[in-house]
Short mmCIF file of C-alpha atoms and ligand atoms in Angstrom, two decimals:
data_model
loop_
_atom_site.label_atom_id
_atom_site.label_comp_id
_atom_site.label_asym_id
_atom_site.label_seq_id
_atom_site.Cartn_x
_atom_site.Cartn_y
_atom_site.Cartn_z
CA MET A 3 72.81 -43.48 107.45
CA LYS A 4 74.96 -44.10 104.37
CA SER A 5 76.53 -47.28 105.65
CA GLU A 6 73.27 -48.82 106.37
CA GLU A 7 71.56 -48.01 103.20
CA LEU A 8 75.20 -49.53 101.56
CA PHE A 9 75.24 -52.82 103.43
CA LYS A 10 71.33 -53.33 102.19
CA GLU A 11 72.81 -52.59 98.82
CA SER A 12 75.78 -54.78 99.34
CA LYS A 13 73.65 -57.60 100.50
CA LYS A 14 72.34 -58.16 96.80
CA PHE A 15 75.46 -58.59 94.71
CA LEU A 16 78.09 -59.77 98.00
CA PRO A 17 76.96 -62.85 99.63
CA GLY A 18 76.01 -61.14 103.33
CA GLY A 19 76.82 -58.00 101.92
CA VAL A 20 80.76 -58.49 102.90
CA ASN A 21 84.04 -60.09 101.48
CA SER A 22 84.88 -62.26 104.90
CA PRO A 23 81.97 -63.67 107.31
CA VAL A 24 83.97 -61.55 110.43
CA ARG A 25 82.93 -58.33 108.75
CA ALA A 26 79.38 -58.43 109.10
CA TYR A 27 78.37 -58.05 112.57
CA LYS A 28 74.96 -56.64 113.33
CA PRO A 29 72.88 -54.47 112.72
CA TYR A 30 75.01 -53.51 109.91
CA PRO A 31 78.97 -52.58 109.46
CA PHE A 32 80.33 -49.37 109.08
CA PHE A 33 81.59 -48.97 105.28
CA ALA A 34 85.05 -46.85 105.53
CA GLU A 35 85.37 -43.66 104.25
CA TYR A 36 89.61 -43.10 105.12
CA ALA A 37 91.50 -43.91 107.35
CA LYS A 38 94.86 -42.34 108.94
CA GLY A 39 97.21 -42.89 111.76
CA SER A 40 95.15 -44.35 114.89
CA LYS A 41 91.44 -43.81 113.47
CA ILE A 42 89.22 -45.29 110.50
CA VAL A 43 86.28 -42.51 109.04
CA ASP A 44 83.04 -43.82 108.09
CA VAL A 45 81.03 -42.86 105.20
CA ASP A 46 79.09 -41.42 107.60
CA GLY A 47 81.63 -39.35 108.66
CA LYS A 48 81.81 -40.65 111.91
CA SER A 49 85.49 -41.29 113.21
CA TYR A 50 87.00 -44.35 115.20
CA LEU A 51 89.86 -45.16 117.09
CA ASP A 52 91.23 -48.41 115.41
CA TYR A 53 92.52 -51.37 117.37
CA CYS A 54 91.14 -54.00 114.58
CA LEU A 55 93.71 -52.05 112.16
CA ALA A 56 92.63 -54.75 109.24
CA TYR A 57 92.90 -57.11 111.66
CA GLY A 58 96.41 -56.82 112.42
CA PRO A 59 98.40 -55.30 109.11
CA MET A 60 98.37 -51.31 110.24
CA VAL A 61 101.12 -51.98 113.11
CA LEU A 62 102.22 -48.36 111.78
CA GLY A 63 99.08 -47.31 111.86
CA HIS A 64 97.08 -46.41 108.62
CA ALA A 65 98.93 -44.27 105.45
CA ASN A 66 102.15 -43.85 107.26
CA PRO A 67 103.55 -41.25 104.79
CA ASP A 68 107.04 -43.49 103.94
CA VAL A 69 105.29 -46.41 103.26
CA MET A 70 102.47 -44.51 100.84
CA ALA A 71 105.39 -42.25 98.99
CA GLU A 72 107.02 -45.45 98.40
CA VAL A 73 104.29 -47.07 97.50
CA ILE A 74 103.14 -44.28 94.93
CA ALA A 75 106.92 -44.01 93.69
CA GLN A 76 106.77 -47.67 92.71
CA LEU A 77 102.77 -47.30 91.02
CA LYS A 78 103.87 -44.72 88.65
CA LYS A 79 106.35 -47.81 87.66
CA GLY A 80 104.29 -50.50 87.37
CA SER A 81 102.16 -52.64 89.55
CA ALA A 82 102.77 -55.82 88.28
CA TYR A 83 105.55 -57.43 86.05
CA GLY A 84 105.47 -61.53 86.55
CA VAL A 85 109.11 -61.02 86.28
CA PRO A 86 111.22 -60.75 89.40
CA THR A 87 112.40 -57.48 90.94
CA GLU A 88 115.38 -56.40 93.16
CA ASN A 89 112.97 -55.53 96.11
CA GLU A 90 111.80 -59.08 96.49
CA ILE A 91 115.71 -59.85 97.32
CA GLU A 92 115.89 -56.96 99.48
CA LEU A 93 112.63 -57.95 101.43
CA ALA A 94 113.70 -61.58 102.02
CA LYS A 95 117.36 -60.26 103.28
CA LEU A 96 115.25 -58.36 105.46
CA VAL A 97 113.24 -61.20 106.82
CA VAL A 98 116.29 -63.57 106.76
CA LYS A 99 117.99 -61.10 109.23
CA LYS A 100 115.05 -60.37 111.30
CA VAL A 101 114.04 -63.94 112.08
CA PRO A 102 115.55 -66.69 113.59
CA CYS A 103 114.66 -69.42 111.25
CA ALA A 104 114.45 -67.73 108.08
CA GLU A 105 117.37 -68.74 105.44
CA MET A 106 115.23 -68.24 101.89
CA VAL A 107 111.89 -66.91 101.43
CA ARG A 108 108.79 -67.71 99.03
CA PHE A 109 106.25 -64.64 98.58
CA VAL A 110 102.62 -65.58 97.91
CA ASN A 111 99.43 -63.74 98.37
CA SER A 112 97.58 -64.19 101.85
CA GLY A 113 98.21 -65.99 104.89
CA THR A 114 95.86 -69.09 103.73
CA GLU A 115 98.55 -69.51 100.42
CA ALA A 116 101.27 -69.63 103.33
CA THR A 117 100.08 -72.28 105.22
CA MET A 118 98.71 -74.53 102.40
CA SER A 119 102.16 -74.52 100.84
CA ALA A 120 104.08 -74.84 104.05
CA ILE A 121 102.02 -78.11 104.78
CA ARG A 122 102.60 -79.40 101.33
CA LEU A 123 106.15 -79.06 101.62
CA ALA A 124 106.26 -80.21 104.98
CA ARG A 125 104.41 -83.40 103.93
CA ALA A 126 106.94 -83.87 100.66
CA ALA A 127 110.05 -83.07 103.06
CA THR A 128 108.86 -86.25 105.34
CA GLY A 129 106.50 -88.55 103.21
CA LYS A 130 104.16 -88.52 105.58
CA LYS A 131 100.33 -87.33 105.44
CA LYS A 132 99.39 -86.27 108.75
CA ILE A 133 99.24 -82.99 110.43
CA ILE A 134 98.83 -81.58 113.98
CA LYS A 135 96.65 -78.51 114.58
CA PHE A 136 95.23 -77.02 117.96
CA GLU A 137 91.85 -76.49 118.23
CA GLY A 138 90.53 -73.19 118.10
CA ALA A 139 93.92 -72.50 116.17
CA TYR A 140 93.20 -70.33 112.39
CA HIS A 141 95.45 -71.07 109.56
CA GLY A 142 93.33 -69.67 107.09
CA ALA A 143 90.36 -70.45 105.09
CA HIS A 144 91.85 -73.78 102.84
CA ASP A 145 90.59 -77.36 103.51
CA TYR A 146 93.52 -78.91 105.22
CA VAL A 147 92.99 -76.77 108.22
CA LEU A 148 89.38 -75.83 108.22
CA VAL A 149 88.58 -78.17 111.38
CA LYS A 150 87.33 -76.59 114.61
CA SER A 151 89.01 -73.39 113.56
CA GLY A 152 89.25 -69.98 115.27
CA SER A 153 88.39 -66.94 113.95
CA GLY A 154 85.26 -66.14 112.89
CA ALA A 155 84.50 -69.68 112.64
CA ALA A 156 84.62 -70.05 116.34
CA GLY A 157 81.85 -71.82 117.13
CA LEU A 158 80.70 -72.62 113.84
CA PRO A 159 80.31 -76.10 112.78
CA ASP A 160 83.00 -76.60 110.13
CA SER A 161 82.42 -76.06 106.73
CA PRO A 162 80.05 -77.83 104.67
CA GLY A 163 82.09 -78.56 101.13
CA VAL A 164 85.17 -79.71 103.25
CA PRO A 165 85.64 -83.40 102.31
CA ASP A 166 86.45 -85.74 105.27
CA GLU A 167 88.90 -87.60 102.78
CA THR A 168 91.15 -84.11 103.25
CA THR A 169 90.64 -83.24 106.97
CA LYS A 170 91.17 -87.05 108.29
CA ASN A 171 94.99 -86.45 108.16
CA THR A 172 94.90 -83.19 110.28
CA ILE A 173 94.50 -84.46 114.23
CA LEU A 174 93.31 -82.04 116.55
CA ILE A 175 94.40 -81.37 119.67
CA PRO A 176 93.93 -79.08 122.92
CA PHE A 177 96.04 -76.11 123.27
CA ASN A 178 98.83 -76.12 125.96
CA ASN A 179 98.55 -79.69 126.89
CA GLU A 180 101.98 -81.82 126.66
CA ASP A 181 100.24 -85.46 127.61
CA ALA A 182 97.94 -84.94 124.37
CA ILE A 183 100.46 -84.78 122.17
CA VAL A 184 102.41 -87.20 123.91
CA ASP A 185 99.81 -90.18 123.67
CA ILE A 186 99.19 -88.92 119.89
CA ILE A 187 102.77 -89.24 118.93
CA LYS A 188 102.70 -92.51 120.58
CA THR A 189 100.15 -94.00 118.16
CA GLU A 190 100.63 -92.04 114.99
CA GLY A 191 103.96 -90.96 115.26
CA GLU A 192 105.04 -92.48 112.09
CA SER A 193 102.64 -90.75 109.67
CA ILE A 194 102.49 -87.33 111.24
CA ALA A 195 104.37 -84.99 108.96
CA ALA A 196 103.90 -81.61 110.87
CA ILE A 197 102.95 -79.48 113.95
CA ILE A 198 101.37 -76.27 113.06
CA VAL A 199 100.89 -73.88 115.69
CA GLU A 200 100.05 -69.79 116.43
CA PRO A 201 102.75 -69.55 119.03
CA ILE A 202 100.40 -67.39 120.38
CA MET A 203 97.13 -68.11 119.26
CA GLY A 204 95.38 -65.06 118.28
CA ASN A 205 91.98 -66.51 116.54
CA ILE A 206 90.09 -67.28 119.41
CA GLY A 207 90.67 -64.41 121.59
CA ILE A 208 94.85 -64.62 122.76
CA ILE A 209 96.17 -67.33 124.25
CA PRO A 210 99.45 -67.39 125.29
CA PRO A 211 101.83 -70.69 125.29
CA LYS A 212 102.23 -71.96 129.22
CA ASP A 213 106.10 -71.85 130.37
CA LYS A 214 108.35 -74.08 128.12
CA TYR A 215 105.23 -75.43 126.03
CA LEU A 216 106.61 -74.41 123.05
CA GLU A 217 110.17 -75.82 123.65
CA PHE A 218 108.14 -79.46 124.37
CA LEU A 219 107.15 -78.82 121.29
CA ARG A 220 110.46 -78.23 119.63
CA ASP A 221 111.82 -81.14 121.43
CA ILE A 222 109.33 -83.57 120.52
CA THR A 223 109.04 -82.97 117.10
CA VAL A 224 112.71 -83.24 116.60
CA GLU A 225 112.96 -86.70 118.74
CA ASN A 226 110.11 -87.96 116.15
CA GLY A 227 110.90 -86.26 112.72
CA ILE A 228 108.13 -84.16 112.28
CA ILE A 229 108.49 -80.45 110.94
CA LEU A 230 107.37 -77.78 113.60
CA ILE A 231 105.51 -74.91 111.48
CA PHE A 232 105.17 -71.88 113.28
CA ASP A 233 101.67 -69.86 111.64
CA GLU A 234 103.41 -66.21 112.53
CA VAL A 235 100.88 -64.16 110.55
CA ILE A 236 99.66 -62.18 113.39
CA THR A 237 102.64 -62.83 115.71
CA GLY A 238 105.18 -61.84 112.74
CA PHE A 239 107.05 -58.20 113.22
CA ARG A 240 104.21 -57.87 115.76
CA ILE A 241 105.22 -58.77 118.92
CA SER A 242 108.84 -58.76 118.14
CA GLU A 243 111.28 -57.93 115.00
CA GLY A 244 111.99 -61.70 114.69
CA GLY A 245 108.39 -62.41 115.96
CA ALA A 246 107.29 -65.18 118.47
CA GLN A 247 110.24 -67.39 117.53
CA GLU A 248 112.62 -64.61 118.75
CA TYR A 249 110.10 -63.32 121.87
CA PHE A 250 109.96 -67.13 123.21
CA GLY A 251 113.57 -68.48 122.08
CA VAL A 252 112.15 -71.35 120.01
CA THR A 253 113.20 -71.97 116.67
CA PRO A 254 110.52 -74.13 114.48
CA ASP A 255 111.67 -75.56 110.84
CA LEU A 256 109.53 -73.54 108.96
CA VAL A 257 107.52 -69.96 109.23
CA THR A 258 104.66 -68.57 107.60
CA PHE A 259 104.04 -65.02 107.42
CA GLY A 260 101.12 -62.54 106.24
CA LYS A 261 99.16 -59.55 107.28
CA ILE A 262 102.22 -56.85 108.89
CA LEU A 263 104.89 -58.34 106.21
CA GLY A 264 102.48 -56.52 103.40
CA GLY A 265 102.58 -53.25 105.03
CA GLY A 266 98.65 -53.21 104.50
CA PHE A 267 98.92 -55.00 100.66
CA PRO A 268 98.14 -58.42 100.35
CA ILE A 269 100.96 -60.87 100.98
CA GLY A 270 101.82 -63.80 102.37
CA ALA A 271 105.20 -65.76 103.07
CA ILE A 272 106.73 -68.96 103.98
CA SER A 273 110.16 -69.10 105.11
CA GLY A 274 112.51 -71.51 107.04
CA LYS A 275 115.45 -73.89 106.68
CA LYS A 276 117.30 -73.71 103.75
CA GLU A 277 117.30 -77.70 102.65
CA LEU A 278 113.35 -77.24 102.86
CA MET A 279 112.78 -74.04 101.04
CA GLU A 280 114.94 -75.24 98.07
CA MET A 281 112.47 -78.57 97.75
CA LEU A 282 110.02 -75.90 96.30
CA ALA A 283 109.89 -75.34 92.82
CA PRO A 284 111.64 -74.70 90.47
CA SER A 285 114.84 -75.49 92.76
CA GLY A 286 112.99 -78.68 93.63
CA ASN A 287 109.37 -80.18 92.67
CA VAL A 288 107.04 -79.09 95.62
CA TYR A 289 105.10 -77.25 93.48
CA GLN A 290 103.77 -73.73 94.37
CA ALA A 291 103.18 -70.65 92.08
CA GLY A 292 101.21 -67.70 91.81
CA THR A 293 100.40 -64.57 89.24
CA PHE A 294 100.74 -62.01 91.91
CA ASN A 295 103.59 -63.92 94.14
CA GLY A 296 106.21 -61.28 95.16
CA ASN A 297 104.11 -58.19 93.59
CA PRO A 298 106.01 -55.34 93.59
CA ILE A 299 103.29 -52.71 95.88
CA SER A 300 103.10 -55.39 98.56
CA ILE A 301 106.64 -56.41 98.27
CA THR A 302 107.43 -52.42 98.32
CA ALA A 303 104.99 -51.58 101.07
CA GLY A 304 106.46 -54.47 103.20
CA LEU A 305 110.17 -53.38 103.00
CA ALA A 306 109.03 -49.49 103.92
CA THR A 307 107.28 -50.99 106.73
CA LEU A 308 109.92 -53.63 107.86
CA LYS A 309 112.70 -50.73 107.47
CA GLN A 310 110.99 -49.17 110.12
CA LEU A 311 110.67 -51.83 112.86
CA ASN A 312 113.36 -51.80 115.45
CA GLU A 313 114.22 -52.56 118.95
CA SER A 314 112.85 -49.46 120.38
CA PHE A 315 109.83 -49.51 118.54
CA TYR A 316 108.97 -52.92 120.38
CA SER A 317 109.71 -51.45 123.29
CA SER A 318 107.33 -48.78 123.20
CA MET A 319 104.42 -50.82 121.73
CA ASN A 320 105.27 -53.44 124.76
CA THR A 321 105.00 -50.22 127.08
CA LYS A 322 101.48 -49.02 125.43
CA GLY A 323 100.03 -52.96 125.43
CA ASP A 324 101.41 -53.00 129.45
CA ILE A 325 99.78 -49.52 130.00
CA LEU A 326 96.20 -50.32 128.52
CA ARG A 327 96.12 -53.84 129.60
CA LYS A 328 96.55 -52.90 133.33
CA GLY A 329 94.21 -49.73 133.13
CA ILE A 330 91.62 -52.50 131.80
CA GLN A 331 92.32 -54.93 134.72
CA ASP A 332 92.23 -52.03 137.28
CA ILE A 333 88.90 -51.00 135.60
CA LEU A 334 87.89 -54.50 136.12
CA ASP A 335 88.46 -55.07 139.43
CA VAL A 336 86.88 -52.10 140.78
CA HIS A 337 83.77 -53.14 139.34
CA ASN A 338 84.52 -56.64 140.72
CA LEU A 339 83.94 -58.48 137.58
CA ASP A 340 85.60 -61.66 137.05
CA TYR A 341 86.85 -61.26 133.53
CA GLN A 342 90.16 -62.12 131.78
CA VAL A 343 92.32 -59.35 130.26
CA ALA A 344 94.39 -61.47 127.81
CA GLY A 345 97.29 -60.66 125.70
CA LEU A 346 100.42 -59.41 125.19
CA SER A 347 103.06 -56.65 123.60
CA SER A 348 100.45 -54.83 121.47
CA MET A 349 97.80 -57.66 121.10
CA PHE A 350 94.99 -57.31 123.80
CA GLN A 351 91.63 -58.93 124.36
CA ILE A 352 88.91 -59.40 127.22
CA TYR A 353 87.17 -62.62 127.55
CA PHE A 354 83.84 -62.85 129.10
CA THR A 355 84.43 -65.70 131.63
CA GLU A 356 85.87 -66.37 135.48
CA SER A 357 87.85 -68.79 133.74
CA GLU A 358 91.45 -68.23 133.04
CA VAL A 359 91.53 -69.40 129.26
CA TRP A 360 94.47 -72.02 128.50
CA ASN A 361 93.17 -73.31 125.38
CA TYR A 362 89.70 -73.59 122.94
CA GLU A 363 87.52 -75.33 125.91
CA ASP A 364 88.36 -72.55 128.19
CA ALA A 365 87.86 -69.54 125.78
CA LYS A 366 84.50 -71.00 124.50
CA THR A 367 83.10 -70.24 128.08
CA ALA A 368 83.60 -66.86 127.34
CA ASP A 369 80.05 -64.91 127.32
CA THR A 370 79.42 -64.04 123.57
CA GLU A 371 76.36 -61.79 124.92
CA LYS A 372 78.22 -59.64 127.12
CA PHE A 373 80.88 -58.85 124.51
CA ASN A 374 78.78 -58.13 121.83
CA THR A 375 76.94 -55.44 124.31
CA PHE A 376 80.48 -54.29 125.06
CA PHE A 377 81.51 -54.03 121.46
CA GLN A 378 78.22 -52.17 120.29
CA THR A 379 78.90 -49.85 123.18
CA LEU A 380 82.75 -49.28 121.96
CA LEU A 381 81.76 -48.66 118.76
CA ASN A 382 78.70 -46.24 119.65
CA LYS A 383 81.42 -44.54 121.41
CA GLY A 384 83.83 -44.52 118.46
CA ILE A 385 86.00 -47.42 118.95
CA PHE A 386 86.22 -49.78 117.16
CA ILE A 387 87.59 -53.36 117.85
CA PRO A 388 86.89 -56.75 116.24
CA PRO A 389 83.40 -57.35 116.33
CA SER A 390 84.02 -61.10 117.80
CA GLN A 391 85.06 -62.65 121.08
CA PHE A 392 87.28 -64.58 119.34
CA GLU A 393 89.52 -62.28 117.65
CA CYS A 394 92.53 -59.75 118.92
CA CYS A 395 92.80 -56.28 119.30
CA PHE A 396 96.18 -54.30 118.01
CA LEU A 397 97.76 -51.33 118.98
CA SER A 398 99.66 -49.62 116.36
CA LYS A 399 102.87 -46.80 116.49
CA MET A 400 100.05 -43.97 116.08
CA HIS A 401 97.94 -44.70 119.55
CA ASP A 402 99.38 -42.35 121.59
CA ASP A 403 98.71 -41.79 125.42
CA THR A 404 95.80 -39.42 124.50
CA ASP A 405 94.02 -42.36 122.68
CA ILE A 406 94.54 -44.81 125.04
CA GLN A 407 93.51 -42.91 128.08
CA ASN A 408 90.17 -42.21 126.20
CA THR A 409 90.11 -45.59 125.63
CA LEU A 410 90.10 -46.82 129.26
CA ASP A 411 87.63 -43.89 130.05
CA ILE A 412 85.00 -45.12 127.34
CA ILE A 413 86.09 -49.19 128.58
CA GLY A 414 84.82 -47.63 132.66
CA GLU A 415 81.60 -46.78 130.77
CA ALA A 416 81.04 -49.92 128.53
CA ILE A 417 82.14 -52.26 131.44
CA LYS A 418 78.67 -50.40 133.52
CA THR A 419 76.26 -51.32 130.68
CA ILE A 420 77.41 -55.06 130.67
CA LYS A 421 77.54 -55.45 134.50
CA ASP A 422 74.23 -56.70 134.93
CA ILE A 423 73.46 -58.59 131.63
C1 PLP B 23 97.54 -67.06 112.33
C2 PLP B 23 96.66 -66.77 111.00
N1 PLP B 23 97.08 -67.71 110.20
C3 PLP B 23 96.50 -67.71 108.61
C4 PLP B 23 96.28 -66.64 108.40
C5 PLP B 23 95.10 -66.44 107.13
O1 PLP B 23 95.68 -65.25 106.73
P1 PLP B 23 94.80 -64.47 105.14
O2 PLP B 23 93.82 -64.07 106.32
O3 PLP B 23 96.30 -63.79 105.15
O4 PLP B 23 94.95 -65.64 104.09
C6 PLP B 23 95.26 -65.94 109.66
C7 PLP B 23 94.04 -64.79 109.14
O5 PLP B 23 94.06 -64.18 110.15
C8 PLP B 23 95.96 -66.12 110.78
O6 PLP B 23 95.74 -65.10 111.67
#
């Protein structure tokens, strides 16, 4: 098996054999040869129906012809300039048009950079140091937020190398719990610059906000002069044109993006109210910079992607998601299993637990051994989902009815293999 050999070789040169921890599942990850539409094909020639979709960006499926054509045309004109391009304005205009809180945009290179800069901006704007983050939320791999994180880090101790001095200003709160916020604001409200929240938690499985919870966050932040940051690196351009803020009708002060915004190429962005955004250098003095910020390839791919996302696109994605989740639920019901089918729109996950999942502690009751067997069975049968209970699965435009029916058939078989664990 070529993937197995490549992984052995890879471990000699890349720590753990991969360049991002969640990719290293046992016994070895498959190595990609190419991907097209809803499928990804490995170096051994095996094809998988892809519900990982590069952890979210490939909402149009892999190698979308329009995106590829625009990118190839741009590549011929050069791949990085270090000076501005007109397309940066075009993409910013599109973001402003689609996203309720967006008045200006700063393009960066990853979701990690976006949340780091958004937090710096919130601290500068308020003159305060502390931030509230939710247990199990993942906002990237930088020090301010690497405390009880979700994603591949779920269940691991916080990372060595992150100084206490940095994280002492990060207050951890359980998601969907109003009292916890009220209590902390009573004692520490004066020093809190921002609340950063994934409006739908997507790095600890999928946890939706309880009814009116986001409204509650909006109200309490306004009352206390705290900046509300929605981290929409996953939900942005995925669950509606305007992301979770449009979907739930709650407008934050700042938003961070990544993934879909780059149309399959590296990107991140910070956006929000003009008075805040203009504090960024060079119009203001809050430092933010990057050699590849606004990279013409990522911007071109993002523009070609966002242009294809409209109301009818989201309505069809929602329908597909509903059919898949309902189908999974029916299978679990037949087997009389108490698992939770989570997700909305084109996001889904199964928690192998009988308790409802509303926060990190609930999610951690999931049986990861069962999940791992489920994952391996799906993989053997040609379905690729992210290899962790604490990630989420995605649909793309290219997943058709046949794909979904095949998936349900295979899930039906896979469930039998884990029933007695
Ligand atoms: C909600 C959220 N924020 C931030 C990030 C970090 O983005 P990136 O991996 O592009 O640095 C991620 C990555 O998965 C994410 O899901």
